[in-house]
Amino acid sequence: MQQHLQAAQSEQSAHACVLHQAWAKVPASLSRAEQQTHVAHIRDLLQQRQAVMVAHYYVEPELQDLALATGGMVGDSLEMAKFGQAHAAQTLLVAGVKFMGETAKILSPEKTILMPDTDATCSLDLGCPADDFAQFCAEHPDRTVVVYANTSAEVKALADWVVTSSIALEIVTFLHQQGKKILWGPDRHLGQYIQQQTGANMILWQGSCIVHNEFKGSELASLKQQHPDALVLVHPESPAAVVAQADVIGSTSKLLQAAVTLPAQIFIVATDLGILHEMQKQAPHKHFIAAPTAGNGATCKSCAFCPWMAMNSLQACAHVLQQGDAGITVPTPTLQAARKSIQNMLDFAAAYREFGPASDDLHTHIQHFHHWIRHHERTATFL
Ligand code: 13P
Ligand code: SF4
């Protein structure tokens, strides 16, 4: 039996919708034996349906391990999109939140995209209704519309570009160098960080992530003092006071890579704590500390786990695979419009990787990249 959990308080700002309708379901907890039964059952069902699992780092550890053990993947949102599109399987089981399943469907309309629970959403998606965002865009027709992947298919369909946190800086720098003014949505912290790093002319939708928005700057400063050797890893959906103290800022994959490859032994982690499973697996001798989510003396604090990611239970995975429903659907006109803006990002990311390893000076690197695309006969649909 599942209980309903009130997951988010209303958020007041110029453009954000109220989030009082936000809610999530808490799956019943399972004994070790029950978990193992479900895991075995899901393995069989994946085989029967010739399906592959595509999971995000924030879903529960058993699902991450199962995805890896069955030939699927665990990754950040950009890696999930790329993997799902490239994989031959005709059925994908996407363990994550709604926008990840929709993105998979948009990129592979011919595939069946199953999600353990289609009610698993995201406060950024909820806080950016397509009608309101369309009005925001209409008020600024001279701007290039860049939206974060954590949005509905309808919002993506309004955009020129979709970005994820792993490629947002590069794409906005690229657009800025072409003299484009940006309309950005929905995450205000990520938008502010990119604006500050690139100097681009950006106006920002005022959304936020209910998990990352909780990290606290002054308490992080105290924690750093207690652990002077620790490196601070921060997802850029966090507030500016937290980002300002980071040693590494980036997507979940970038933070994981930093935890594994950097020589430090202690890391303070400011992102959803689901990431600790893979960090601890890949760097078992290192020590990871959760960044603070409450002020001194606070009587309650955020757990730093996304309530919607938590809806991806083993039970729900088994159920959706067994049910054999048609999966995620996106209306064709929306799908086609959204596909173009997502494909721009994927084409950019592929060309950028082909261009070569990034240098420290992003601005100069992107200038050279631009020159390279233009003068090396590389077809770039996004130019
Ligand atoms: P990543 O792109 O880093 O996976 O982030 C997605 C997300 O939802 C973060 O909260
Ligand atoms: Fe959305 Fe935040 Fe959950 Fe990521 S962690 S899915 S941004 S609510």
Short mmCIF file of C-alpha atoms and ligand atoms in Angstrom, two decimals:
data_model
loop_
_atom_site.label_atom_id
_atom_site.label_comp_id
_atom_site.label_asym_id
_atom_site.label_seq_id
_atom_site.Cartn_x
_atom_site.Cartn_y
_atom_site.Cartn_z
CA MET A 1 0.00 0.00 0.00
CA GLN A 2 1.41 3.39 -0.88
CA GLN A 3 1.04 6.52 1.14
CA HIS A 4 0.92 9.99 -0.23
CA LEU A 5 3.54 12.45 0.86
CA GLN A 6 3.23 16.18 0.61
CA ALA A 7 6.52 16.91 -1.15
CA ALA A 8 6.78 20.59 -1.80
CA GLN A 9 5.61 23.89 -0.47
CA SER A 10 4.36 26.64 -2.70
CA GLU A 11 6.99 28.81 -4.23
CA GLN A 12 6.35 32.48 -4.77
CA SER A 13 8.10 34.27 -7.59
CA ALA A 14 7.34 36.20 -10.72
CA HIS A 15 7.14 33.24 -13.05
CA ALA A 16 7.00 30.09 -10.99
CA CYS A 17 3.70 28.34 -10.56
CA VAL A 18 2.60 27.32 -7.09
CA LEU A 19 3.76 23.85 -6.19
CA HIS A 20 1.08 23.07 -3.63
CA GLN A 21 -0.16 20.23 -5.83
CA ALA A 22 3.21 18.54 -5.75
CA TRP A 23 3.17 15.13 -4.14
CA ALA A 24 4.95 11.84 -4.29
CA LYS A 25 4.26 8.27 -3.21
CA VAL A 26 6.40 6.41 -0.73
CA PRO A 27 6.84 2.79 -1.80
CA ALA A 28 6.45 0.13 0.89
CA SER A 29 9.85 -0.95 2.20
CA LEU A 30 10.88 -4.51 1.39
CA SER A 31 12.80 -7.14 3.30
CA ARG A 32 16.07 -8.37 1.78
CA ALA A 33 14.33 -11.57 0.67
CA GLU A 34 11.50 -9.64 -0.98
CA GLN A 35 14.01 -7.43 -2.76
CA GLN A 36 15.80 -10.47 -4.14
CA THR A 37 12.55 -12.01 -5.35
CA HIS A 38 11.65 -8.79 -7.17
CA VAL A 39 15.13 -8.48 -8.67
CA ALA A 40 14.96 -12.04 -10.06
CA HIS A 41 11.47 -11.40 -11.40
CA ILE A 42 12.50 -8.14 -13.11
CA ARG A 43 15.52 -9.87 -14.69
CA ASP A 44 13.18 -12.48 -16.22
CA LEU A 45 10.70 -9.87 -17.39
CA LEU A 46 13.44 -7.76 -18.99
CA GLN A 47 14.57 -10.83 -20.92
CA GLN A 48 11.08 -11.83 -21.94
CA ARG A 49 10.34 -8.33 -23.20
CA GLN A 50 13.83 -7.87 -24.65
CA ALA A 51 13.92 -4.63 -22.72
CA VAL A 52 16.86 -2.67 -21.35
CA MET A 53 16.97 -0.56 -18.19
CA VAL A 54 18.09 3.07 -18.28
CA ALA A 55 18.49 4.43 -14.75
CA HIS A 56 19.47 7.71 -13.11
CA TYR A 57 21.98 7.94 -10.25
CA TYR A 58 19.25 9.15 -7.89
CA VAL A 59 17.09 5.99 -7.99
CA GLU A 60 17.44 3.39 -5.29
CA PRO A 61 20.69 1.36 -5.19
CA GLU A 62 19.04 -1.97 -6.07
CA LEU A 63 17.69 -0.47 -9.29
CA GLN A 64 21.04 1.07 -10.22
CA ASP A 65 22.78 -2.28 -9.69
CA LEU A 66 20.09 -4.16 -11.57
CA ALA A 67 20.36 -1.81 -14.56
CA LEU A 68 24.12 -2.38 -14.73
CA ALA A 69 23.87 -6.13 -14.17
CA THR A 70 21.35 -6.59 -17.00
CA GLY A 71 23.20 -4.71 -19.74
CA GLY A 72 21.52 -1.36 -19.14
CA MET A 73 23.09 1.78 -17.74
CA VAL A 74 23.15 4.27 -14.91
CA GLY A 75 24.00 7.85 -15.76
CA ASP A 76 23.17 11.52 -15.75
CA SER A 77 20.25 12.81 -17.79
CA LEU A 78 22.31 13.46 -20.95
CA GLU A 79 23.89 10.01 -20.85
CA MET A 80 20.46 8.42 -20.34
CA ALA A 81 19.11 10.19 -23.43
CA LYS A 82 22.09 9.15 -25.56
CA PHE A 83 22.09 5.54 -24.36
CA GLY A 84 18.36 5.08 -24.90
CA GLN A 85 18.52 6.49 -28.40
CA ALA A 86 21.53 4.41 -29.44
CA HIS A 87 20.48 1.07 -27.93
CA ALA A 88 18.94 -1.55 -30.22
CA ALA A 89 16.31 -2.67 -27.69
CA GLN A 90 12.77 -1.78 -28.73
CA THR A 91 11.60 -1.45 -25.14
CA LEU A 92 13.31 0.80 -22.59
CA LEU A 93 12.52 0.72 -18.89
CA VAL A 94 13.41 4.24 -17.76
CA ALA A 95 13.97 4.48 -14.00
CA GLY A 96 13.98 8.18 -13.27
CA VAL A 97 11.43 10.97 -13.53
CA LYS A 98 8.85 11.83 -16.17
CA PHE A 99 10.96 14.17 -18.25
CA MET A 100 13.54 11.40 -18.70
CA GLY A 101 10.93 8.98 -20.06
CA GLU A 102 9.48 11.67 -22.32
CA THR A 103 12.93 12.53 -23.66
CA ALA A 104 13.52 8.85 -24.45
CA LYS A 105 10.18 8.70 -26.31
CA ILE A 106 10.90 11.91 -28.23
CA LEU A 107 14.27 10.58 -29.37
CA SER A 108 12.95 7.09 -30.17
CA PRO A 109 9.25 7.38 -31.06
CA GLU A 110 9.25 3.85 -32.45
CA LYS A 111 10.29 2.36 -29.10
CA THR A 112 8.10 1.46 -26.14
CA ILE A 113 9.18 3.53 -23.15
CA LEU A 114 8.07 2.10 -19.83
CA MET A 115 8.39 3.95 -16.54
CA PRO A 116 7.86 2.37 -13.10
CA ASP A 117 5.54 5.23 -12.13
CA THR A 118 4.47 7.92 -14.57
CA ASP A 119 3.51 10.16 -11.64
CA ALA A 120 7.20 10.56 -10.75
CA THR A 121 7.80 14.15 -11.74
CA CYS A 122 10.16 17.01 -10.88
CA SER A 123 9.60 20.37 -9.18
CA LEU A 124 11.26 22.13 -12.13
CA ASP A 125 8.80 20.53 -14.55
CA LEU A 126 5.84 21.28 -12.23
CA GLY A 127 7.01 24.85 -11.76
CA CYS A 128 7.08 25.63 -15.48
CA PRO A 129 3.64 25.10 -17.05
CA ALA A 130 3.76 25.23 -20.85
CA ASP A 131 1.06 27.94 -21.20
CA ASP A 132 2.84 30.32 -18.84
CA PHE A 133 6.20 29.59 -20.39
CA ALA A 134 4.76 30.21 -23.89
CA GLN A 135 3.61 33.62 -22.69
CA PHE A 136 7.06 34.35 -21.24
CA CYS A 137 8.60 33.45 -24.63
CA ALA A 138 6.04 35.59 -26.49
CA GLU A 139 7.02 38.58 -24.35
CA HIS A 140 10.63 38.21 -25.51
CA PRO A 141 10.52 37.23 -29.18
CA ASP A 142 14.09 38.46 -29.81
CA ARG A 143 15.63 35.84 -27.51
CA THR A 144 16.90 32.32 -28.14
CA VAL A 145 14.94 29.99 -25.88
CA VAL A 146 17.15 27.55 -23.96
CA VAL A 147 15.43 25.13 -21.59
CA TYR A 148 16.80 22.68 -19.10
CA ALA A 149 15.99 19.02 -19.78
CA ASN A 150 13.94 18.94 -16.55
CA THR A 151 10.82 20.19 -18.35
CA SER A 152 7.73 18.76 -20.02
CA ALA A 153 7.71 17.79 -23.70
CA GLU A 154 5.43 20.81 -24.29
CA VAL A 155 7.99 23.22 -22.85
CA LYS A 156 10.79 21.59 -24.85
CA ALA A 157 8.64 22.06 -27.95
CA LEU A 158 8.73 25.84 -27.32
CA ALA A 159 12.52 25.91 -27.10
CA ASP A 160 15.31 26.41 -29.60
CA TRP A 161 17.69 24.35 -27.46
CA VAL A 162 17.40 21.84 -24.67
CA VAL A 163 20.42 21.52 -22.37
CA THR A 164 21.37 19.38 -19.40
CA SER A 165 23.71 20.46 -16.64
CA SER A 166 26.58 18.60 -18.32
CA ILE A 167 26.54 20.71 -21.51
CA ALA A 168 24.68 23.92 -20.56
CA LEU A 169 27.77 26.10 -20.07
CA GLU A 170 29.26 25.12 -23.41
CA ILE A 171 26.02 25.66 -25.36
CA VAL A 172 25.24 29.04 -23.79
CA THR A 173 28.84 30.19 -24.35
CA PHE A 174 28.47 29.13 -27.99
CA LEU A 175 25.20 31.07 -28.38
CA HIS A 176 26.56 34.09 -26.54
CA GLN A 177 29.55 34.26 -28.88
CA GLN A 178 27.09 34.47 -31.77
CA GLY A 179 25.53 37.53 -30.15
CA LYS A 180 22.36 35.70 -29.09
CA LYS A 181 20.35 36.89 -26.10
CA ILE A 182 18.97 34.02 -24.05
CA LEU A 183 15.61 33.30 -22.46
CA TRP A 184 16.37 30.61 -19.90
CA GLY A 185 14.10 28.24 -18.00
CA PRO A 186 13.26 26.88 -15.57
CA ASP A 187 16.05 26.49 -12.95
CA ARG A 188 17.03 29.89 -11.61
CA HIS A 189 20.18 28.71 -9.81
CA LEU A 190 21.60 26.93 -12.83
CA GLY A 191 20.61 29.94 -14.98
CA GLN A 192 22.34 32.36 -12.61
CA TYR A 193 25.48 30.23 -12.53
CA ILE A 194 25.63 30.07 -16.34
CA GLN A 195 24.97 33.79 -16.65
CA GLN A 196 27.80 34.53 -14.24
CA GLN A 197 30.24 32.16 -15.97
CA THR A 198 29.48 33.17 -19.54
CA GLY A 199 28.50 36.84 -19.24
CA ALA A 200 25.58 36.07 -21.57
CA ASN A 201 22.53 38.31 -21.66
CA MET A 202 19.97 36.03 -20.01
CA ILE A 203 16.54 36.42 -18.52
CA LEU A 204 15.57 33.64 -16.17
CA TRP A 205 12.41 31.76 -15.31
CA GLN A 206 12.31 31.44 -11.52
CA GLY A 207 12.01 27.68 -10.93
CA SER A 208 14.03 25.54 -8.56
CA CYS A 209 14.68 21.96 -7.50
CA ILE A 210 13.15 21.11 -4.12
CA VAL A 211 16.18 18.96 -3.28
CA HIS A 212 19.11 21.18 -4.31
CA ASN A 213 17.43 24.40 -3.21
CA GLU A 214 17.77 23.17 0.38
CA PHE A 215 21.58 23.20 0.58
CA LYS A 216 22.78 25.98 2.89
CA GLY A 217 25.79 28.21 2.23
CA SER A 218 26.78 29.34 5.74
CA GLU A 219 26.45 25.83 7.23
CA LEU A 220 28.54 24.49 4.35
CA ALA A 221 31.25 27.03 5.24
CA SER A 222 31.28 25.72 8.85
CA LEU A 223 31.45 22.12 7.66
CA LYS A 224 34.39 22.98 5.41
CA GLN A 225 36.21 24.42 8.41
CA GLN A 226 35.72 21.14 10.26
CA HIS A 227 37.11 19.23 7.25
CA PRO A 228 39.78 21.44 5.73
CA ASP A 229 41.08 18.61 3.49
CA ALA A 230 37.68 17.87 1.98
CA LEU A 231 36.78 18.83 -1.59
CA VAL A 232 33.26 20.17 -2.19
CA LEU A 233 31.24 18.69 -5.07
CA VAL A 234 28.16 20.73 -6.06
CA HIS A 235 25.37 20.25 -8.58
CA PRO A 236 24.61 23.65 -10.15
CA GLU A 237 20.91 23.46 -9.24
CA SER A 238 22.11 24.49 -5.77
CA PRO A 239 21.89 28.10 -4.52
CA ALA A 240 24.70 30.53 -5.46
CA ALA A 241 26.12 30.60 -1.90
CA VAL A 242 26.71 26.84 -2.14
CA VAL A 243 28.02 26.89 -5.72
CA ALA A 244 30.49 29.64 -4.73
CA GLN A 245 32.22 27.23 -2.31
CA ALA A 246 32.55 24.33 -4.74
CA ASP A 247 35.77 22.74 -5.88
CA VAL A 248 33.87 20.94 -8.63
CA ILE A 249 30.56 22.05 -10.15
CA GLY A 250 28.71 19.82 -12.58
CA SER A 251 26.24 17.14 -13.53
CA THR A 252 25.87 14.00 -11.47
CA SER A 253 28.32 12.17 -13.76
CA LYS A 254 30.90 14.92 -13.48
CA LEU A 255 30.67 14.86 -9.68
CA LEU A 256 31.02 11.08 -9.66
CA GLN A 257 34.05 11.24 -11.92
CA ALA A 258 35.63 13.89 -9.68
CA ALA A 259 35.03 11.77 -6.57
CA VAL A 260 36.74 8.80 -8.19
CA THR A 261 39.66 10.52 -9.93
CA LEU A 262 40.69 13.40 -7.64
CA PRO A 263 43.32 12.50 -5.04
CA ALA A 264 41.35 13.87 -2.04
CA GLN A 265 40.07 11.30 0.48
CA ILE A 266 37.13 13.30 1.83
CA PHE A 267 34.35 14.90 -0.21
CA ILE A 268 31.39 17.04 0.81
CA VAL A 269 28.58 16.31 -1.63
CA ALA A 270 25.82 18.80 -2.48
CA THR A 271 23.42 16.84 -4.64
CA ASP A 272 20.77 14.15 -4.19
CA LEU A 273 22.34 11.52 -1.95
CA GLY A 274 21.36 8.72 -4.33
CA ILE A 275 24.71 9.47 -5.99
CA LEU A 276 26.58 8.20 -2.93
CA HIS A 277 25.83 4.60 -3.89
CA GLU A 278 27.92 4.76 -7.06
CA MET A 279 30.54 7.04 -5.45
CA GLN A 280 31.05 4.59 -2.63
CA LYS A 281 31.14 1.65 -5.04
CA GLN A 282 33.74 3.25 -7.29
CA ALA A 283 35.82 4.82 -4.50
CA PRO A 284 35.28 2.46 -1.54
CA HIS A 285 38.10 3.88 0.57
CA LYS A 286 37.01 7.49 0.31
CA HIS A 287 34.76 9.28 2.74
CA PHE A 288 31.65 11.16 1.59
CA ILE A 289 29.80 13.71 3.71
CA ALA A 290 26.37 15.09 2.84
CA ALA A 291 26.30 18.90 2.47
CA PRO A 292 24.05 20.56 5.11
CA THR A 293 20.39 21.12 4.27
CA ALA A 294 19.38 23.03 7.37
CA GLY A 295 20.52 26.03 9.37
CA ASN A 296 21.97 25.70 12.88
CA GLY A 297 19.19 24.93 15.34
CA ALA A 298 16.68 24.01 12.65
CA THR A 299 14.05 21.53 13.85
CA CYS A 300 13.65 19.86 10.49
CA LYS A 301 15.95 19.31 7.59
CA SER A 302 15.65 17.99 4.07
CA CYS A 303 16.81 14.41 3.56
CA ALA A 304 18.38 15.38 0.20
CA PHE A 305 16.60 12.55 -1.58
CA CYS A 306 14.26 13.41 -4.45
CA PRO A 307 10.77 12.15 -3.48
CA TRP A 308 9.87 11.48 -7.11
CA MET A 309 13.02 9.50 -7.84
CA ALA A 310 12.07 7.40 -4.79
CA MET A 311 8.85 6.33 -6.53
CA ASN A 312 10.97 4.10 -8.77
CA SER A 313 10.58 1.00 -6.64
CA LEU A 314 11.39 -2.60 -7.50
CA GLN A 315 7.68 -3.40 -7.13
CA ALA A 316 6.73 -0.71 -9.64
CA CYS A 317 9.36 -1.91 -12.13
CA ALA A 318 8.05 -5.47 -11.97
CA HIS A 319 4.48 -4.25 -12.28
CA VAL A 320 5.00 -2.11 -15.37
CA LEU A 321 7.01 -4.81 -17.15
CA GLN A 322 4.34 -7.38 -16.39
CA GLN A 323 1.45 -5.17 -17.38
CA GLY A 324 2.69 -4.73 -20.94
CA ASP A 325 1.08 -1.34 -21.49
CA ALA A 326 1.92 1.01 -24.35
CA GLY A 327 4.14 3.19 -22.19
CA ILE A 328 4.88 6.90 -22.48
CA THR A 329 3.13 8.79 -25.26
CA VAL A 330 3.82 12.28 -26.58
CA PRO A 331 1.50 13.87 -29.18
CA THR A 332 3.22 13.92 -32.60
CA PRO A 333 3.39 17.73 -33.16
CA THR A 334 4.85 18.20 -29.67
CA LEU A 335 7.24 15.32 -30.19
CA GLN A 336 8.51 16.69 -33.49
CA ALA A 337 9.07 20.21 -32.15
CA ALA A 338 10.73 18.97 -28.95
CA ARG A 339 12.90 16.57 -30.87
CA LYS A 340 14.56 19.35 -32.81
CA SER A 341 15.64 21.22 -29.67
CA ILE A 342 16.90 18.04 -27.98
CA GLN A 343 18.68 16.91 -31.14
CA ASN A 344 20.47 20.29 -31.30
CA MET A 345 21.97 19.48 -27.90
CA LEU A 346 22.94 15.92 -28.87
CA ASP A 347 24.50 17.05 -32.16
CA PHE A 348 26.38 19.81 -30.36
CA ALA A 349 27.62 17.37 -27.70
CA ALA A 350 28.79 14.86 -30.34
CA ALA A 351 30.63 17.51 -32.38
CA TYR A 352 32.14 19.05 -29.26
CA ARG A 353 33.48 15.69 -28.13
CA GLU A 354 34.90 15.02 -31.59
CA PHE A 355 36.59 18.45 -31.54
CA GLY A 356 38.78 17.35 -28.65
CA PRO A 357 39.39 17.64 -24.93
CA ALA A 358 38.21 20.86 -23.26
CA SER A 359 40.78 23.41 -22.19
CA ASP A 360 40.61 25.53 -19.04
CA ASP A 361 39.62 28.64 -20.97
CA LEU A 362 36.09 27.74 -22.07
CA HIS A 363 35.56 30.97 -24.01
CA THR A 364 38.62 30.46 -26.25
CA HIS A 365 37.92 26.75 -26.59
CA ILE A 366 34.40 27.43 -27.87
CA GLN A 367 35.74 30.06 -30.29
CA HIS A 368 38.09 27.44 -31.72
CA PHE A 369 35.25 24.91 -31.79
CA HIS A 370 33.09 27.31 -33.77
CA HIS A 371 35.90 27.89 -36.22
CA TRP A 372 36.50 24.15 -36.52
CA ILE A 373 32.86 23.41 -37.35
CA ARG A 374 32.76 26.10 -39.98
CA HIS A 375 36.04 25.26 -41.66
CA HIS A 376 36.30 21.49 -41.45
CA GLU A 377 33.21 20.65 -43.44
CA ARG A 378 31.48 19.19 -40.48
CA THR A 379 27.76 19.33 -41.00
CA ALA A 380 26.25 21.01 -37.99
CA THR A 381 22.48 21.17 -37.94
CA PHE A 382 22.59 23.51 -34.94
CA LEU A 383 24.47 26.35 -36.63
P1 13P B 1 21.83 15.46 -14.20
O1 13P B 1 21.68 15.98 -15.59
O2 13P B 1 23.07 15.90 -13.54
O3 13P B 1 21.63 13.99 -14.17
O4 13P B 1 20.68 16.11 -13.30
C1 13P B 1 19.33 15.77 -13.45
C2 13P B 1 18.57 16.12 -12.26
O5 13P B 1 17.39 15.92 -12.20
C3 13P B 1 19.29 16.73 -11.16
O6 13P B 1 18.48 16.97 -10.11
FE1 SF4 B 2 13.77 17.39 -10.25
FE2 SF4 B 2 15.28 18.02 -8.21
FE3 SF4 B 2 14.16 15.63 -8.31
FE4 SF4 B 2 16.18 16.28 -10.00
S1 SF4 B 2 16.29 16.09 -7.79
S2 SF4 B 2 14.27 15.24 -10.52
S3 SF4 B 2 15.74 18.44 -10.37
S4 SF4 B 2 13.09 17.59 -8.12
#
